[in-house]
Coordinates of C-alpha atoms and ligand atoms in Angstrom, one line a residue:
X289 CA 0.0 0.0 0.0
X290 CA 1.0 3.7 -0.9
X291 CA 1.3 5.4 2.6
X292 CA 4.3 6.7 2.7
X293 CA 7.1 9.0 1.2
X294 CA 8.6 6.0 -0.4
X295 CA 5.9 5.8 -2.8
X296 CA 6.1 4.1 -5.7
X297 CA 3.8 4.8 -8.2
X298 CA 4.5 7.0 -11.8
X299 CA 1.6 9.4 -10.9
X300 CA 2.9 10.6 -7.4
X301 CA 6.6 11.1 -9.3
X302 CA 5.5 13.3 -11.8
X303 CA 5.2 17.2 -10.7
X304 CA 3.7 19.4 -12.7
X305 CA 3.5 23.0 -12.3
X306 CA 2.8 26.1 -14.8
X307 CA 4.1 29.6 -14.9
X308 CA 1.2 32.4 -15.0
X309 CA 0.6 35.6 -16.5
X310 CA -2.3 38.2 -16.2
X311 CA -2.4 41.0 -18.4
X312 CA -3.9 44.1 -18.0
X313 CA -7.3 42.7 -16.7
X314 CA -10.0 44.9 -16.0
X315 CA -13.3 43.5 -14.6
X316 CA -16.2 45.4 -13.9
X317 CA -20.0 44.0 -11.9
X318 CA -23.0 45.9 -12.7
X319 CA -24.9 45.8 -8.9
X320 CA -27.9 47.4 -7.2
X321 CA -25.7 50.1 -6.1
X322 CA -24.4 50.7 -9.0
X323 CA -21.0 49.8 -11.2
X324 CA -18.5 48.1 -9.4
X325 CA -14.3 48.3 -10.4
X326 CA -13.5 44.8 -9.2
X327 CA -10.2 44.7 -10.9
X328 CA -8.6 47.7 -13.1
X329 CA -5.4 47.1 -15.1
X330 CA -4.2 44.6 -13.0
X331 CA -0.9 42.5 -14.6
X332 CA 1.2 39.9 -12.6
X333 CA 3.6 37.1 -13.2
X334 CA 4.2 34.1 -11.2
X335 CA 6.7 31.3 -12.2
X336 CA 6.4 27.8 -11.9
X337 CA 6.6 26.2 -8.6
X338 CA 5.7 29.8 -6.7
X339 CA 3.6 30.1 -4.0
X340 CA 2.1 33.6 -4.3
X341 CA -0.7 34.9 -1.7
X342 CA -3.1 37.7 -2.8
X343 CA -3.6 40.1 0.6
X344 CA -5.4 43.0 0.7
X345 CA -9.2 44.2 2.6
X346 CA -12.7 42.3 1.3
X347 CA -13.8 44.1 -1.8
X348 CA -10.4 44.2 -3.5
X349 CA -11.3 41.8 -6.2
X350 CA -8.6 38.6 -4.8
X351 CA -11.1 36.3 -5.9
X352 CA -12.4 38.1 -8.7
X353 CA -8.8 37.8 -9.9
X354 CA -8.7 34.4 -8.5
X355 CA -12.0 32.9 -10.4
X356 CA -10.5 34.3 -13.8
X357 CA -7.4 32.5 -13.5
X358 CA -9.9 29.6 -12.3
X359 CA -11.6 30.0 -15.8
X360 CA -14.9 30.9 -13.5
X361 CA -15.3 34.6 -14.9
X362 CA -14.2 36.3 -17.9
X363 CA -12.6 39.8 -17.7
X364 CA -13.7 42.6 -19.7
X365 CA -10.2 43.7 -20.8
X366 CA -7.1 42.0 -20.9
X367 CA -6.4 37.9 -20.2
X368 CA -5.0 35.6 -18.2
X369 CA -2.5 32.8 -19.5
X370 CA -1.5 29.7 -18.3
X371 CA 1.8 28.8 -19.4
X372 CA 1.4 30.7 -22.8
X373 CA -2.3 29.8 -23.6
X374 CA -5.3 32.3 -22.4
X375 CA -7.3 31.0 -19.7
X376 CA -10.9 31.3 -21.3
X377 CA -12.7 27.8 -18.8
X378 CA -12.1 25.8 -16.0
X379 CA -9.6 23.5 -16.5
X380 CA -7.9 20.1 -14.8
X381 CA -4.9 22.0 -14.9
X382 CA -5.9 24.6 -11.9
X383 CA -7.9 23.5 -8.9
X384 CA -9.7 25.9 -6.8
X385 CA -9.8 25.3 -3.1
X386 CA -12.4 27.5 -1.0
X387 CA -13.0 28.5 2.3
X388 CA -16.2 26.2 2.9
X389 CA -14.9 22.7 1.9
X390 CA -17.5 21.3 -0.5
X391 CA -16.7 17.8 0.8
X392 CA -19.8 15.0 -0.5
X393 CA -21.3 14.4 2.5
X394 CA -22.8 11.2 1.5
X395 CA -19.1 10.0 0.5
X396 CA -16.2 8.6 3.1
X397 CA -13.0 10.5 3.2
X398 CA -11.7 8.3 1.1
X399 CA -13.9 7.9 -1.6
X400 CA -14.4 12.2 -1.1
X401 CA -10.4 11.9 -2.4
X402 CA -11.0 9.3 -5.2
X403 CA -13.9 11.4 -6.7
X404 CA -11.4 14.0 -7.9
X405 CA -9.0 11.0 -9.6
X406 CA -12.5 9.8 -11.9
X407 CA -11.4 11.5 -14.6
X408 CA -7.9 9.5 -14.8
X409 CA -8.0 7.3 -17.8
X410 CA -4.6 6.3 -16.7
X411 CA -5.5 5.1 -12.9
X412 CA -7.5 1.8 -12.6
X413 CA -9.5 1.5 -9.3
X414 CA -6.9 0.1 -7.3
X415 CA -4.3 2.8 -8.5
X416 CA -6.9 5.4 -7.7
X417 CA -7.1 4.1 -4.2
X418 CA -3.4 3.7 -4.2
X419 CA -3.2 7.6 -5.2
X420 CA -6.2 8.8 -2.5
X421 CA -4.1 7.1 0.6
X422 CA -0.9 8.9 -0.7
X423 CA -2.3 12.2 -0.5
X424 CA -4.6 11.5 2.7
X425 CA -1.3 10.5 4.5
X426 CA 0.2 13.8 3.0
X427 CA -2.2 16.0 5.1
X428 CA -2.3 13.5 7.9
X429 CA -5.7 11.8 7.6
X430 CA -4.6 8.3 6.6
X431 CA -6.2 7.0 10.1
X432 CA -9.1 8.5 8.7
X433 CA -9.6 6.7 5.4
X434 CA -13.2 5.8 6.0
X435 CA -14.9 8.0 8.5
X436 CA -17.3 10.1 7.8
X437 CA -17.6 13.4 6.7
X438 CA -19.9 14.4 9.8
X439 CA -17.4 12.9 11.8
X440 CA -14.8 15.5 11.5
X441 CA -13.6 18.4 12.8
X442 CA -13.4 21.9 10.7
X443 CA -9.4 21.6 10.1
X444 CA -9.9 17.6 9.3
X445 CA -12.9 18.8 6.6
X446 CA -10.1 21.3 5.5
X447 CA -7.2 18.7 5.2
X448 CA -9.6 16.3 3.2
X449 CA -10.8 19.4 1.0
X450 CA -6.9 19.6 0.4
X451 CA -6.2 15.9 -0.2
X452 CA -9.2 16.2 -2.9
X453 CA -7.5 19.1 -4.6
X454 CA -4.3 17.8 -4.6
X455 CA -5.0 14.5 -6.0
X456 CA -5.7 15.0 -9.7
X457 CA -2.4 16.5 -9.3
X458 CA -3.1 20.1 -10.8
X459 CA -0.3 22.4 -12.5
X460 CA -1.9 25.2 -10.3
X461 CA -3.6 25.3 -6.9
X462 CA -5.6 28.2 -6.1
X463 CA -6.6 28.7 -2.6
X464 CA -9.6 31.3 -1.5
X465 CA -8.9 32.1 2.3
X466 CA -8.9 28.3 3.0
X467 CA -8.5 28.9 6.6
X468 CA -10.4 31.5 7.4
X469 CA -12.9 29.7 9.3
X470 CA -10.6 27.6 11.2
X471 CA -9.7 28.8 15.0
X472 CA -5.8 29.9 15.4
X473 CA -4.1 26.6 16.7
X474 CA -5.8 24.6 14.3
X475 CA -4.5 27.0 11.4
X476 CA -1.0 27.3 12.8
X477 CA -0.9 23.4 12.3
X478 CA -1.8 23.7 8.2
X479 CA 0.8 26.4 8.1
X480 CA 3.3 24.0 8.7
X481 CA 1.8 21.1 6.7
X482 CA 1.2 23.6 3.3
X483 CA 5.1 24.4 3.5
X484 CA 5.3 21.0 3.9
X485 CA 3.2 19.8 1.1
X486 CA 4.0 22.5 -0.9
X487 CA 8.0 21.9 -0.6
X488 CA 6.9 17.9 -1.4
X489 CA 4.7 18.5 -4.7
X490 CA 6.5 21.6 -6.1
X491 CA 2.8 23.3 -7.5
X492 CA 2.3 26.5 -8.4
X493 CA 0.3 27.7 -5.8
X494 CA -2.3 31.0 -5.3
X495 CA -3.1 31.9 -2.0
X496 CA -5.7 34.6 -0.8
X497 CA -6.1 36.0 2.1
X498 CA -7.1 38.7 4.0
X499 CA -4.6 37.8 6.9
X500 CA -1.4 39.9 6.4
X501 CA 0.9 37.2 9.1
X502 CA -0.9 34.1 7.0
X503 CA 0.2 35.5 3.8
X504 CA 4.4 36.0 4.8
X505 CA 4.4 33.1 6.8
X506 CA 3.2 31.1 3.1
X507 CA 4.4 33.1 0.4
X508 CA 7.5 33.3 -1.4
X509 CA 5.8 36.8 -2.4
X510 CA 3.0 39.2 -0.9
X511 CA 0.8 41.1 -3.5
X512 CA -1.2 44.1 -1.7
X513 CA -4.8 44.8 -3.5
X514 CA -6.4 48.0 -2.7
X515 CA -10.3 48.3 -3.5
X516 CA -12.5 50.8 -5.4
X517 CA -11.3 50.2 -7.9
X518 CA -9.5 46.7 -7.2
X519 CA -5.9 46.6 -7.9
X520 CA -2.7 45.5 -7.0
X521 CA -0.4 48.5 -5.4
X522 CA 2.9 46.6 -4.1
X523 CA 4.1 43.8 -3.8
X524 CA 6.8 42.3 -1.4
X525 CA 9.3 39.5 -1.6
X526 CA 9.4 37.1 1.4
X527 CA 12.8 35.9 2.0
X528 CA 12.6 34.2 5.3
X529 CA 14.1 30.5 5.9
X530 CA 11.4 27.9 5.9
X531 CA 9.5 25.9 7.4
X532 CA 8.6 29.5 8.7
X533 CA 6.3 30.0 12.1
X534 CA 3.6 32.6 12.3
X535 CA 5.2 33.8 15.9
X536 CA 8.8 33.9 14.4
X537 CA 9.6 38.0 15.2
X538 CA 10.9 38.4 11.8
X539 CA 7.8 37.8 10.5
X540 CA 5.8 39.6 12.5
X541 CA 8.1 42.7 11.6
X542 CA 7.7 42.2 8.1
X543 CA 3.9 41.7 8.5
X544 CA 3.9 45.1 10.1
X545 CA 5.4 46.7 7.5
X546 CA 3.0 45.3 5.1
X547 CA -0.1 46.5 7.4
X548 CA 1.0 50.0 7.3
X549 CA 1.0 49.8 3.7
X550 CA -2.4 48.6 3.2
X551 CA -3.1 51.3 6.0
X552 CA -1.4 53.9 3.7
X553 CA -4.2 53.0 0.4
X554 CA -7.0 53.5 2.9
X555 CA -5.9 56.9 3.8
X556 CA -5.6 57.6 0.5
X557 CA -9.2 56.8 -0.3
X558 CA -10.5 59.7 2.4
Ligands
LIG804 P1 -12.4 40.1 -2.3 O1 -12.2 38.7 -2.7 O2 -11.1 40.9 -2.3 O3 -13.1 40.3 -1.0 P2 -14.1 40.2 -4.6 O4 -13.3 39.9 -5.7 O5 -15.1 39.2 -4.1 O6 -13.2 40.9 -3.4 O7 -15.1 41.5 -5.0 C1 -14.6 42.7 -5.5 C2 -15.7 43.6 -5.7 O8 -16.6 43.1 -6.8 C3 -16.6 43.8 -4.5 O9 -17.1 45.1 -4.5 C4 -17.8 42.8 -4.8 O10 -18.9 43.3 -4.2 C5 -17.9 42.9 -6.3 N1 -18.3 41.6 -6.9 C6 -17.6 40.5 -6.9 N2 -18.3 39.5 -7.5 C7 -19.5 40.0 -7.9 C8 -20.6 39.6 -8.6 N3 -20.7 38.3 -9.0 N4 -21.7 40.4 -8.8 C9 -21.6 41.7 -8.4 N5 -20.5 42.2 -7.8 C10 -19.5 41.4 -7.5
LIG805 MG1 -12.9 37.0 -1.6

């Protein structure tokens, strides 16, 4: 059985990732209170294997950005590309991961992780279970193979909700404040396992967030959004040593700097 890091099958070798581009996107909403900016002119790079998080206030447009890299929305102007090729639909290439967890409550944890691997032609049934146990025992639910989905605890939902993602083995993971409805300790925990995971499976991975500490203890950059319109104003490269802690002082000096920034853009707006 595949439980370990000495697995052996082709599938859990192979690590794809994809370099990014968004150009000039602009995306507007027409709402009740009128026309809303979500995103003006925004344009960003990220290379394969990075692990970017989007920070910035609610209302900045993170996961209108995030959705059109998904394929989920279009923009008005400009595109986003996925290694080369405009993102114009969803694709099994990028996998979105949201804060509720969208687990099949009617499904084990288990077979929750398999449902993602039904569109392998190259994984028979026992590979697929082979591949589901792998990634369980990546986020450290392979005791929990076939409970129930009732059964666990916010952070276990979340870890499934991650094993599920993680399984088809996307070129992109994109994660929409994942942990925002998690209570501190359990989040601390995830920190360390997403380093962990991430160091392990080498994606490219998209992180928002509206939690300045979350974002440098997990990025290898920072990209501050300001709203009205939505757009990105800075961004910040993270150079600390990993695994990194959220209480390391470092970190919280860096974070601090970044908070007075995003401080600075509300000014602005008065
Ligand atoms: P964030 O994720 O940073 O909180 P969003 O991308 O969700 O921000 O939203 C950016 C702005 O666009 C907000 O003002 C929001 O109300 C608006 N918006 C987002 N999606 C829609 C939609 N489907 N219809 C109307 N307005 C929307
Ligand atoms: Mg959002």
């Amino acid at each position: 059985m595949i439980m370990t890091e000495n697995a052996t099958h082709p599938e859990l070798h192979d690590f794809p990732a994809a370099r990014l581009s968004v150009e000039h996107v602009t995306k507007t909403f027409e709402t009740q209170g009128g026309r809303v900016v979500a995103l003006q002119d925004v344009s960003v790079s990220i290379h394969e294997g990075e692990f970017v998080c989007f920070v910035g206030p609610s209302g900045c447009g993170k996961s209108t950005l995030l959705n059109i890299i998904a394929g989920l929305e279009k923009p008005d102007h400009g595109k986003a590309l996925i290694n080369g090729t405009p993102i114009t639909e969803p694709g099994r290439d990028r996998l979105v991961m949201f804060q509720e967890h969208a687990l099949f409550p009617w499904l084990d944890v288990i077979d929750n992780v398999m449902f993602g691997l039904k569109q392998k032609p190259n994984l028979n049934n026992r590979e697929r279970m082979e591949v589901a146990k792998y990634y369980l025992y990546l986020v450290k639910m392979d005791n929990f193979a076939h409970a129930n989905i009732y059964e666990l605890s916010g952070g276990m939902k979340q870890r499934v909700a991650l094993a599920r993602s993680l399984a088809p083995n996307p070129k992109i993971l994109l994660m929409d404040e994942p942990f925002s409805a998690l209570d501190a300790m359990t989040r601390e925990q995830l920190y360390g396992d997403i380093q962990d995971i991430w160091q392990k499976r080498k994606k490219t991975i998209i992180f928002v967030t509206h939690n300045v500490r979350e974002a440098v203890c997990l990025g290898d950059r920072v990209l501050l959004f300001s709203p009205h319109p939505g757009r990105i104003r800075e961004e910040f490269a993270v150079k600390l040593p990993r695994p990194r802690n959220i209480n390391d002082p470092a970190l919280a000096d860096l974070s601090r700097t970044i908070t007075t920034a995003l401080k600075g853009y509300d000014s602005e707006a008065d």
